[in-house]
Coordinates of C-alpha atoms in Angstrom, one line a residue:
X32 CA 0.0 0.0 0.0
X33 CA 1.3 3.4 -0.9
X34 CA 2.6 5.7 1.8
X35 CA 0.7 9.0 1.9
X36 CA 2.9 12.1 1.9
X37 CA 2.0 15.6 3.2
X38 CA -0.3 17.6 0.9
X39 CA 1.0 20.1 -1.7
X40 CA -0.9 22.9 -3.3
X41 CA 0.2 21.8 -6.8
X42 CA 1.4 18.4 -8.1
X43 CA 2.9 18.4 -11.6
X44 CA 3.7 15.3 -13.7
X45 CA 6.7 16.1 -15.9
X46 CA 9.3 18.9 -15.8
X47 CA 9.8 19.9 -19.4
X48 CA 8.7 23.2 -21.0
X49 CA 5.1 23.2 -19.7
X50 CA 5.9 21.9 -16.2
X51 CA 8.7 24.4 -15.7
X52 CA 6.7 27.4 -16.8
X53 CA 3.7 26.5 -14.8
X54 CA 5.8 25.7 -11.7
X55 CA 7.5 29.1 -12.0
X56 CA 4.3 31.0 -12.5
X57 CA 2.4 29.3 -9.7
X58 CA 5.3 29.5 -7.2
X59 CA 5.3 33.2 -8.0
X60 CA 1.7 33.2 -6.9
X61 CA 2.8 31.8 -3.5
X62 CA 1.8 28.1 -4.0
X63 CA 3.8 25.1 -2.8
X64 CA 4.6 23.1 -5.9
X65 CA 6.2 19.6 -6.4
X66 CA 7.1 18.2 -9.8
X67 CA 7.4 14.5 -10.4
X68 CA 9.8 13.7 -13.2
X69 CA 10.2 10.1 -14.5
X70 CA 13.7 10.7 -15.9
X71 CA 16.9 11.9 -14.4
X72 CA 18.1 15.4 -13.5
X73 CA 19.7 17.1 -16.4
X74 CA 21.8 20.3 -16.1
X75 CA 23.7 22.2 -18.8
X76 CA 27.1 22.3 -17.0
X77 CA 27.2 18.7 -15.9
X78 CA 25.1 16.9 -18.6
X79 CA 25.7 18.9 -21.8
X80 CA 29.3 19.8 -21.2
X81 CA 31.2 21.0 -24.2
X82 CA 33.8 18.3 -23.7
X83 CA 31.5 15.5 -24.7
X84 CA 28.2 16.9 -26.0
X85 CA 29.2 17.0 -29.7
X86 CA 29.2 13.2 -29.8
X87 CA 27.0 12.2 -32.8
X88 CA 27.3 8.5 -32.0
X89 CA 26.1 8.8 -28.4
X90 CA 23.4 11.3 -28.8
X91 CA 22.1 11.2 -32.4
X92 CA 22.6 7.5 -33.1
X93 CA 22.3 5.9 -29.7
X94 CA 19.8 8.5 -28.5
X95 CA 21.2 9.1 -25.0
X96 CA 18.6 11.8 -24.2
X97 CA 15.5 10.0 -25.4
X98 CA 12.9 7.8 -23.7
X99 CA 14.0 4.1 -23.7
X100 CA 11.1 1.8 -24.8
X101 CA 11.9 -0.4 -21.9
X102 CA 10.5 2.3 -19.6
X103 CA 7.4 3.1 -21.8
X104 CA 6.7 1.5 -25.2
X105 CA 3.7 2.1 -27.4
X106 CA 1.9 0.0 -30.0
X107 CA 0.9 1.1 -33.5
X108 CA -1.3 0.2 -36.4
X109 CA -2.6 2.1 -39.4
X110 CA -6.3 1.2 -39.1
X111 CA -8.9 -0.7 -37.1
X112 CA -8.6 -3.8 -39.2
X113 CA -5.0 -4.4 -38.1
X114 CA -3.6 -5.8 -34.9
X115 CA -1.3 -3.2 -33.2
X116 CA 2.2 -4.3 -32.5
X117 CA 4.7 -2.8 -30.1
X118 CA 7.3 -0.3 -31.2
X119 CA 10.5 -2.1 -30.1
X120 CA 12.4 1.2 -30.6
X121 CA 11.3 4.8 -31.0
X122 CA 11.9 5.8 -34.6
X123 CA 9.1 7.9 -36.2
X124 CA 9.2 10.2 -33.2
X125 CA 11.5 10.6 -30.2
X126 CA 10.1 11.6 -26.8
X127 CA 12.6 13.1 -24.4
X128 CA 13.6 11.6 -21.1
X129 CA 14.6 13.5 -18.0
X130 CA 14.3 17.1 -16.8
X131 CA 13.6 19.4 -19.7
X132 CA 11.9 16.7 -21.7
X133 CA 11.8 17.0 -25.5
X134 CA 12.7 20.7 -25.0
X135 CA 16.3 19.6 -24.4
X136 CA 16.9 18.1 -27.8
X137 CA 14.6 20.2 -30.0
X138 CA 16.0 22.3 -32.8
X139 CA 14.6 25.6 -31.6
X140 CA 11.8 26.4 -34.2
X141 CA 9.4 28.8 -32.3
X142 CA 6.4 29.3 -34.5
X143 CA 3.0 30.9 -33.9
X144 CA 0.1 29.2 -35.7
X145 CA -1.9 31.3 -38.1
X146 CA -4.9 33.2 -36.6
X147 CA -7.3 31.1 -38.7
X148 CA -5.8 27.9 -37.3
X149 CA -7.4 28.6 -33.9
X150 CA -10.9 28.8 -35.4
X151 CA -10.3 26.3 -38.2
X152 CA -13.7 24.6 -38.4
X153 CA -15.6 27.9 -38.3
X154 CA -13.2 29.5 -40.8
X155 CA -13.3 26.8 -43.4
X156 CA -17.0 26.4 -43.1
X157 CA -17.6 30.1 -43.6
X158 CA -15.2 30.2 -46.6
X159 CA -15.9 26.9 -48.4
X160 CA -19.0 25.3 -46.8
X161 CA -19.5 22.5 -44.4
X162 CA -19.6 19.8 -47.1
X163 CA -16.0 20.7 -48.0
X164 CA -14.7 19.4 -44.7
X165 CA -17.3 16.7 -44.0
X166 CA -14.6 13.9 -44.2
X167 CA -12.5 15.6 -41.5
X168 CA -13.0 15.9 -37.8
X169 CA -11.4 19.3 -37.3
X170 CA -12.4 21.6 -34.4
X171 CA -12.0 25.1 -33.2
X172 CA -9.6 25.5 -30.2
X173 CA -12.1 27.3 -28.1
X174 CA -9.8 30.4 -28.0
X175 CA -9.0 33.0 -30.6
X176 CA -5.5 34.1 -31.7
X177 CA -6.2 37.6 -30.3
X178 CA -7.0 36.1 -26.9
X179 CA -3.8 34.3 -26.5
X180 CA -1.4 36.5 -28.5
X181 CA 0.1 37.9 -25.3
X182 CA 1.0 34.3 -24.2
X183 CA 2.9 33.7 -27.4
X184 CA 4.8 37.0 -26.7
X185 CA 5.7 35.8 -23.2
X186 CA 7.1 32.5 -24.4
X187 CA 9.1 34.2 -27.2
X188 CA 10.6 36.7 -24.7
X189 CA 11.4 33.9 -22.2
X190 CA 13.2 32.0 -25.0
X191 CA 14.9 35.0 -26.6
X192 CA 13.5 34.0 -30.0
X193 CA 15.5 35.3 -33.0
X194 CA 13.3 36.4 -35.9
X195 CA 11.7 39.1 -38.0
X196 CA 8.1 40.2 -37.4
X197 CA 5.9 40.4 -40.4
X198 CA 2.8 41.9 -38.8
X199 CA 3.0 44.3 -35.8
X200 CA -0.3 45.6 -34.6
X201 CA -1.8 45.1 -38.1
X202 CA 1.0 46.7 -40.0
X203 CA 2.8 44.4 -42.5
X204 CA 6.5 44.7 -42.0
X205 CA 9.0 44.1 -44.9
X206 CA 11.2 41.1 -44.5
X207 CA 8.9 39.2 -42.1
X208 CA 6.0 36.7 -42.6
X209 CA 3.1 38.7 -44.0
X210 CA 0.7 35.9 -43.4
X211 CA 1.2 35.7 -39.6
X212 CA -1.3 37.0 -37.1
X213 CA -0.6 40.5 -35.7
X214 CA 1.8 40.6 -32.9
X215 CA 2.2 43.3 -30.2
X216 CA 6.0 43.9 -30.8
X217 CA 9.1 42.7 -32.6
X218 CA 10.9 39.5 -31.8
X219 CA 13.3 39.9 -28.8
X220 CA 16.3 39.1 -31.0
X221 CA 17.1 39.8 -34.7
X222 CA 17.3 36.8 -37.1
X223 CA 20.2 34.4 -37.2
X224 CA 22.7 34.9 -40.1
X225 CA 21.4 33.2 -43.1
X226 CA 23.5 30.5 -44.8
X227 CA 24.2 30.5 -48.5
X228 CA 21.6 27.8 -49.2
X229 CA 18.8 29.9 -47.6
X230 CA 20.0 33.0 -49.4
X231 CA 19.7 31.3 -52.8
X232 CA 16.2 29.9 -51.8
X233 CA 15.1 33.4 -50.7
X234 CA 16.2 35.0 -54.0
X235 CA 14.4 32.3 -56.1
X236 CA 11.2 32.5 -54.0
X237 CA 11.1 36.3 -54.4
X238 CA 11.6 36.0 -58.2
X239 CA 8.5 33.8 -58.2
X240 CA 6.4 36.3 -56.3
X241 CA 6.6 34.5 -53.0
X242 CA 7.4 36.0 -49.6
X243 CA 10.5 34.5 -47.9
X244 CA 11.4 35.3 -44.4
X245 CA 13.9 34.0 -41.8
X246 CA 12.4 31.2 -39.7
X247 CA 11.8 32.1 -36.0
X248 CA 14.5 30.4 -33.9
X249 CA 15.2 30.1 -30.2
X250 CA 18.9 29.8 -31.0
X251 CA 20.4 33.1 -29.9
X252 CA 21.5 35.5 -32.6
X253 CA 23.2 37.5 -29.9
X254 CA 23.7 37.4 -26.1
X255 CA 20.3 37.8 -24.5
X256 CA 19.0 38.2 -20.9
X257 CA 15.4 37.1 -20.5
X258 CA 12.7 38.6 -18.3
X259 CA 13.7 36.2 -15.4
X260 CA 17.2 37.6 -15.5
X261 CA 18.8 34.6 -17.1
X262 CA 21.4 35.2 -19.7
X263 CA 21.9 33.0 -22.8
X264 CA 25.0 33.1 -25.1
X265 CA 25.2 33.8 -28.8
X266 CA 24.9 30.8 -31.1
X267 CA 28.2 29.5 -32.5
X268 CA 26.5 27.6 -35.4
X269 CA 28.2 24.4 -34.3
X270 CA 25.5 22.1 -35.8
X271 CA 24.7 20.2 -32.6
X272 CA 21.1 21.2 -31.8
X273 CA 18.7 18.5 -32.8
X274 CA 19.1 15.4 -30.5
X275 CA 21.6 17.3 -28.3
X276 CA 21.6 19.6 -25.3
X277 CA 23.2 23.0 -25.9
X278 CA 26.6 23.2 -24.2
X279 CA 26.9 26.9 -25.1
X280 CA 23.8 28.1 -23.3
X281 CA 22.6 29.3 -26.8
X282 CA 19.5 27.3 -27.3
X283 CA 16.4 28.0 -25.2
X284 CA 15.3 25.1 -23.0
X285 CA 13.9 24.8 -19.5
X286 CA 17.6 24.5 -18.3
X287 CA 18.6 27.8 -19.9
X288 CA 15.5 29.9 -19.4
X289 CA 13.5 28.9 -16.3
X290 CA 15.2 26.3 -14.0
X291 CA 18.1 28.5 -12.7
X292 CA 15.4 30.7 -11.0
X293 CA 12.9 28.0 -10.2
X294 CA 15.3 25.6 -8.5
X295 CA 16.2 28.4 -5.9
X296 CA 12.7 28.7 -4.7
X297 CA 11.8 27.3 -1.3
X298 CA 8.3 26.6 -2.3
X299 CA 9.3 24.3 -5.2
X300 CA 10.6 20.8 -5.2
X301 CA 11.4 18.3 -8.0
X302 CA 11.6 14.6 -7.5
X303 CA 13.4 12.9 -10.3
X304 CA 13.3 9.2 -11.4
X305 CA 9.7 9.2 -10.0
X306 CA 7.1 7.7 -12.3
X307 CA 3.5 8.6 -11.9
X308 CA 1.3 5.5 -12.0
X309 CA -2.2 7.0 -11.8
X310 CA -4.3 9.9 -10.7
X311 CA -6.6 9.2 -7.7
X312 CA -10.0 10.8 -7.6
X313 CA -12.3 11.6 -4.7
X314 CA -15.3 9.3 -4.3
X315 CA -17.6 11.6 -6.4
X316 CA -15.1 11.5 -9.3
X317 CA -15.4 15.2 -9.8
X318 CA -12.0 16.2 -8.4
X319 CA -8.6 14.6 -8.1
X320 CA -7.2 13.7 -4.7
X321 CA -3.6 12.7 -5.3
X322 CA -1.2 10.9 -7.6
X323 CA 0.4 7.6 -7.0
X324 CA 4.0 7.2 -8.1
X325 CA 7.1 5.0 -7.7
X326 CA 10.3 6.7 -6.6
X327 CA 13.9 5.9 -7.5
X328 CA 14.2 3.4 -4.7
X329 CA 11.1 1.5 -5.8
X330 CA 8.8 2.8 -3.1
X331 CA 5.1 3.3 -3.9
X332 CA 4.0 6.8 -2.7
X333 CA 0.9 8.9 -2.8
X334 CA 1.2 12.6 -3.2
X335 CA -2.0 14.6 -2.4
X336 CA -2.4 17.9 -4.1
X337 CA -5.1 20.6 -4.4
X338 CA -4.3 21.0 -8.1
X339 CA -3.0 18.3 -10.4
X340 CA -1.2 19.3 -13.6
X341 CA -0.4 16.8 -16.4
X342 CA 2.6 18.3 -18.2
X343 CA 4.1 15.2 -19.7
X344 CA 4.8 14.6 -23.4
X345 CA 1.4 14.9 -25.2
X346 CA 1.0 11.1 -25.7
X347 CA 1.8 10.5 -22.0
X348 CA -0.8 13.0 -20.9
X349 CA -3.5 11.0 -22.8
X350 CA -2.3 7.7 -21.5
X351 CA -2.4 8.9 -17.9
X352 CA -6.0 10.1 -18.3
X353 CA -7.0 6.7 -19.8
X354 CA -5.2 4.8 -17.0
X355 CA -6.8 6.9 -14.4
X356 CA -10.4 6.6 -15.8
X357 CA -10.7 10.3 -16.4
X358 CA -13.0 11.3 -19.2
X359 CA -14.8 9.1 -21.7
X360 CA -12.5 7.2 -24.0
X361 CA -13.1 7.9 -27.6
X362 CA -14.8 5.3 -29.8
X363 CA -14.1 5.6 -33.5
X364 CA -17.1 3.3 -34.3
X365 CA -19.6 5.8 -32.9
X366 CA -17.5 9.0 -32.9
X367 CA -18.4 9.5 -29.3
X368 CA -16.0 10.0 -26.4
X369 CA -13.2 12.5 -26.0
X370 CA -10.0 11.1 -24.5
X371 CA -7.9 9.8 -27.4
X372 CA -9.9 11.8 -30.0
X373 CA -8.3 13.8 -32.8
X374 CA -4.8 12.3 -32.7
X375 CA -2.7 14.0 -35.4
X376 CA 0.9 14.0 -36.5
X377 CA 2.8 16.0 -39.2
X378 CA 2.6 15.5 -42.9
X379 CA 5.9 15.2 -44.8
X380 CA 7.1 14.1 -48.2
X381 CA 7.2 16.0 -51.5
X382 CA 10.5 17.7 -50.8
X383 CA 13.4 18.2 -53.1
X384 CA 17.2 17.7 -53.0
X385 CA 19.3 20.0 -55.1
X386 CA 22.8 19.0 -56.2
X387 CA 25.3 21.6 -57.5
X388 CA 28.8 21.2 -59.1
X389 CA 29.9 24.8 -58.8
X390 CA 28.6 25.8 -55.4
X391 CA 29.6 24.8 -51.8
X392 CA 27.4 25.3 -48.8
X393 CA 29.5 24.3 -45.7
X394 CA 26.7 22.3 -44.0
X395 CA 28.7 21.9 -40.8
X396 CA 28.1 25.6 -40.1
X397 CA 24.5 25.2 -38.8
X398 CA 22.0 25.7 -36.1
X399 CA 18.9 23.8 -35.2
X400 CA 16.4 26.4 -36.5
X401 CA 18.5 28.2 -39.1
X402 CA 16.7 28.8 -42.4
X403 CA 14.4 30.7 -44.7
X404 CA 10.7 29.9 -45.3
X405 CA 7.7 30.9 -47.3
X406 CA 4.1 30.6 -46.0
X407 CA 2.3 31.5 -49.2
X408 CA 1.0 27.9 -49.1
X409 CA 0.5 27.5 -45.4
X410 CA -2.9 26.9 -43.9
X411 CA -5.6 28.9 -45.7
X412 CA -3.2 31.7 -46.8
X413 CA -4.1 30.6 -50.4
X414 CA -7.4 30.0 -52.0
X415 CA -8.5 26.4 -51.9
X416 CA -11.8 26.9 -53.8
X417 CA -10.6 24.9 -56.9
X418 CA -8.4 22.4 -55.0
X419 CA -9.3 19.0 -53.6
X420 CA -7.9 19.5 -50.1
X421 CA -7.7 22.0 -47.3
X422 CA -4.6 22.8 -45.2
X423 CA -1.1 23.6 -46.3
X424 CA 2.6 23.6 -45.5
X425 CA 5.6 25.7 -44.6
X426 CA 8.2 25.5 -47.4
X427 CA 11.7 26.0 -46.2
X428 CA 15.4 25.6 -46.6
X429 CA 17.3 25.0 -43.4
X430 CA 20.9 24.2 -42.5
X431 CA 21.1 22.4 -39.2
X432 CA 24.2 20.2 -39.5
X433 CA 26.9 18.5 -41.5
X434 CA 27.6 15.7 -39.0
X435 CA 29.8 12.9 -40.4
X436 CA 27.6 9.8 -39.7
X437 CA 24.2 11.0 -40.8
X438 CA 24.9 13.7 -43.3
X439 CA 26.2 11.9 -46.4
X440 CA 23.9 12.7 -49.4
X441 CA 24.7 11.2 -52.7
X442 CA 23.2 11.6 -56.2
X443 CA 20.6 9.2 -57.6
X444 CA 22.1 5.9 -58.8
X445 CA 25.0 5.9 -56.4
X446 CA 25.7 2.4 -54.8
X447 CA 24.8 2.2 -51.1
X448 CA 28.4 1.1 -50.2
X449 CA 31.8 0.5 -51.6
X450 CA 34.4 2.5 -53.5
X451 CA 31.8 4.3 -55.7
X452 CA 29.8 5.3 -52.7
X453 CA 32.9 6.7 -50.9
X454 CA 33.8 8.7 -54.0
X455 CA 30.3 10.1 -54.4
X456 CA 29.9 11.0 -50.7
X457 CA 33.3 12.9 -50.8
X458 CA 32.4 14.8 -54.0
X459 CA 28.8 15.6 -52.9
X460 CA 29.3 16.7 -49.3
X461 CA 28.8 20.4 -49.1
X462 CA 27.3 20.6 -52.6
X463 CA 23.7 19.7 -51.8
X464 CA 20.8 21.0 -49.8
X465 CA 17.1 20.2 -49.5
X466 CA 13.8 22.1 -49.7
X467 CA 11.3 20.7 -47.3
X468 CA 7.6 21.0 -46.8
X469 CA 6.2 20.6 -43.3
X470 CA 2.5 20.1 -43.7
X471 CA -0.6 20.3 -41.6
X472 CA -2.2 17.1 -40.2
X473 CA -6.0 17.2 -39.9
X474 CA -8.1 14.9 -37.7
X475 CA -10.2 12.1 -39.1
X476 CA -12.5 9.7 -37.3
X477 CA -10.2 6.7 -37.6
X478 CA -7.0 8.3 -36.2
X479 CA -7.0 8.1 -32.4
X480 CA -5.3 6.9 -29.2
X481 CA -6.5 4.3 -26.7
X482 CA -5.1 1.6 -24.4
X483 CA -3.8 -1.6 -26.0
X484 CA -5.8 -4.7 -25.0
X485 CA -2.8 -7.0 -25.1
X486 CA 0.5 -5.4 -24.3
X487 CA 1.5 -4.0 -20.9
X488 CA 4.4 -2.1 -19.3
X489 CA 6.6 -3.3 -16.5
X490 CA 4.0 -2.2 -13.9
X491 CA 1.3 -4.2 -15.6
X492 CA -0.5 -1.2 -17.1
X493 CA -1.8 -1.3 -20.7
X494 CA 0.5 0.4 -23.3
X495 CA -0.8 3.3 -25.3
X496 CA -2.1 2.2 -28.8
X497 CA -1.7 4.6 -31.7
X498 CA -4.0 4.1 -34.7
X499 CA -2.9 6.4 -37.4
X500 CA -2.5 6.8 -41.1
X501 CA -2.1 9.9 -43.2
X502 CA -5.5 11.1 -44.3
X503 CA -6.2 11.4 -48.1
X504 CA -6.8 15.1 -47.7
X505 CA -3.3 15.6 -46.2
X506 CA -1.7 13.5 -48.9
X507 CA -3.3 15.5 -51.7
X508 CA -2.3 18.7 -49.9
X509 CA 1.3 17.6 -49.5
X510 CA 1.7 16.6 -53.1
X511 CA 0.3 20.0 -54.2
X512 CA 2.9 21.6 -52.0
X513 CA 5.5 19.3 -53.5
X514 CA 4.7 20.8 -56.9
X515 CA 5.4 24.3 -55.5
X516 CA 8.7 23.0 -54.1
X517 CA 9.7 21.6 -57.5
X518 CA 8.8 25.0 -59.1
X519 CA 11.1 26.8 -56.6
X520 CA 13.8 24.2 -57.1
X521 CA 13.8 24.6 -60.8
X522 CA 14.3 28.3 -60.4
X523 CA 17.5 27.7 -58.6
X524 CA 19.3 26.1 -61.5
X525 CA 20.7 23.1 -59.7
X526 CA 22.6 20.5 -61.8
X527 CA 20.4 17.7 -60.4
X528 CA 17.0 18.0 -58.7
X529 CA 15.5 15.0 -57.0
X530 CA 11.8 15.3 -55.9
X531 CA 9.6 13.1 -53.8
X532 CA 6.0 12.4 -53.2
X533 CA 3.9 12.0 -50.1
X534 CA 2.3 8.5 -49.7
X535 CA -0.1 6.9 -47.3
X536 CA 1.1 4.2 -44.9
X537 CA 2.6 5.8 -41.7
X538 CA 5.6 3.7 -40.7
X539 CA 6.8 3.9 -37.1
X540 CA 10.4 2.9 -38.0
X541 CA 12.0 5.8 -39.9
X542 CA 12.3 9.2 -38.1
X543 CA 9.8 11.8 -39.3
X544 CA 9.0 14.4 -36.7
X545 CA 8.4 14.5 -32.9
X546 CA 5.3 16.5 -33.5
X547 CA 2.5 14.3 -32.0
X548 CA -0.6 16.2 -31.2
X549 CA -4.2 15.7 -29.9
X550 CA -5.9 13.1 -27.8
X551 CA -6.9 15.4 -25.0
X552 CA -8.0 18.3 -27.1
X553 CA -9.3 21.7 -25.9
X554 CA -12.6 23.2 -27.0
X555 CA -15.9 24.7 -26.1
X556 CA -18.0 21.6 -26.3
X557 CA -17.5 18.8 -23.6
X558 CA -18.9 16.2 -26.0
X559 CA -16.1 16.9 -28.5
X560 CA -13.2 18.0 -26.3
X561 CA -11.4 16.6 -23.2
X562 CA -10.5 20.0 -21.7
X563 CA -12.0 23.4 -21.8
X564 CA -10.4 26.6 -23.3
X565 CA -8.4 27.0 -20.1
X566 CA -6.9 23.4 -20.4
X567 CA -9.1 22.4 -17.4
X568 CA -10.5 18.8 -17.6
X569 CA -14.3 19.0 -18.1
X570 CA -14.9 16.1 -15.7
X571 CA -12.3 16.7 -13.0
X572 CA -12.1 20.4 -12.2
X573 CA -8.8 20.5 -10.4
X574 CA -7.0 18.7 -13.2
X575 CA -5.3 20.7 -16.0
X576 CA -3.8 18.9 -19.0
X577 CA -1.2 21.1 -20.7
X578 CA 0.8 20.4 -23.9
X579 CA 0.4 19.4 -27.5
X580 CA -2.3 16.8 -26.4
X581 CA -4.6 19.8 -26.4
X582 CA -4.3 20.6 -30.1
X583 CA -7.5 19.8 -32.0
X584 CA -5.4 19.3 -35.1
X585 CA -1.8 20.0 -36.1
X586 CA -0.8 23.0 -38.2
X587 CA 2.0 23.1 -40.6
X588 CA 4.8 24.3 -38.3
X589 CA 6.5 22.9 -35.3
X590 CA 4.4 22.8 -32.1
X591 CA 6.7 24.1 -29.4
X592 CA 5.7 27.7 -29.7
X593 CA 2.0 26.9 -29.2
X594 CA 2.9 24.5 -26.4
X595 CA 4.8 27.2 -24.5
X596 CA 1.9 29.6 -25.2
X597 CA -0.6 27.2 -23.7
X598 CA 1.6 26.8 -20.5
X599 CA 1.3 30.6 -19.9
X600 CA -2.4 30.6 -20.8
X601 CA -3.1 27.8 -18.3
X602 CA -1.0 29.4 -15.6
X603 CA -2.9 32.6 -16.1
X604 CA -6.3 30.8 -15.8
X605 CA -5.2 29.0 -12.6
X606 CA -3.7 32.1 -11.0
X607 CA -6.3 34.7 -12.0
X608 CA -9.5 32.5 -12.1
X609 CA -9.3 29.1 -10.5
X610 CA -7.6 30.2 -7.2
X611 CA -10.2 32.8 -6.7
X612 CA -13.1 30.4 -7.2
X613 CA -12.0 26.7 -7.4
X614 CA -14.3 24.6 -9.6
X615 CA -15.3 24.5 -13.3
X616 CA -14.1 27.7 -15.0
X617 CA -16.7 29.6 -17.0
X618 CA -15.5 31.8 -19.9
X619 CA -16.0 35.5 -19.3

């Protein structure tokens, strides 16, 4: 039987971006907060030291910072007719493990979604009619862009995001993204220095009448001190961002932006290597009483709390709700239920590789989020009236790394090994770059999350089962965008251009993106969403579920910016609304 510990005001599962931001905001409000983190403590000085962090084999190949499937695996299938099988290794996506979570190994892309993305169902219905989206299960977020813009701003200034605004208070600004929602002020830092590949891409895009702009990056373009008084160093363009912690304090993470202040507070505590097993409810089932967890010594403990926050990786938030019997599980046969509903991913494919004989690009000079993009084909920035899909993609050229193990592009027809491969990889290195299209992922009835009926974890709990395939709408969208990518590529006069095509059949083995969204979505209707507009569980009023699990569908760009925004939005709701009147929150 679990030993019951003294009560805390707030209990948080997970100490990544959302957990750290919420812990800081609520301790500032005077609450006593404890965070339970399944993984180990991670600190920049001791864990991301410059002496060993640039180790591609350890971190990029052997994945030292990622969740081992022995601790938590998942099962996958493409549709209901298949039997789901366990992922023996994480490949398609890579959840983080330890303090900082996936925010340790991210690249640094810090996007805002388009204003229309937050009212997607209403927007598309008004513009194209309900029949146009009848095969999709998209929803509005329950909030508007204007309501939450200030929370985007807070996260960007916490991170020191480097970029160029395109719309300040309704005025379109030259050099930025003209399709973005209006922002209250400029980015805290100017853009990173663009590499040659992005410069060529930008010139070609402009010649075609498109609107290129530097991608927003939480890699520091200059030394920056954030609002908490924490200083980050200027990026050195070392090329060790994705899959690595930043040894130079130049990439925003919980470690470099929040934890140095948070860890000094007497009303905050983190317990690492402590795995939450379930959330315990009061007898009426309307409020949470505590969480049960296993500590690093193997002891089973119960931590009571007045407020419970699920701040794990999005998929883990959904699983914890299902394991704890919170909310009605989604049933794809009837379309009813909310927990597990609207699981989405990120649509890829349709990119291009450009090979040049007379140009050199020095790919080893890179940063995680270093590049140039166009959003002329993102979301509903372009007219879909005569097209057979909705949604869109961000088209971009980035230069993240030229690391020796994984960065060895060769022209078509090159053998995969041997003397000819060695010759081609030596000749090609530095003379090639890619144009990518990161596409939206829209919900359909058959894509969802639930508990696997067969496979269990080391504690005897059912694994999370992912049922997902790329919807036909998204495949058509991505192949249209692929045609636009090919048009830009041809304008750049490469010697060889290799294009691809998006296809159905999600495969869990090759890496694609760590952009899993949905399953505990936010909204205004408790029959179609798991949490309300404040991230408060409809059924359990002192439980808030914060992260990408709340996204009703995924937009074209990376989700970390909206995740950070939601952390501030939830903290504001708890501090300014819930603490004054505990119980279900009613929109003003």
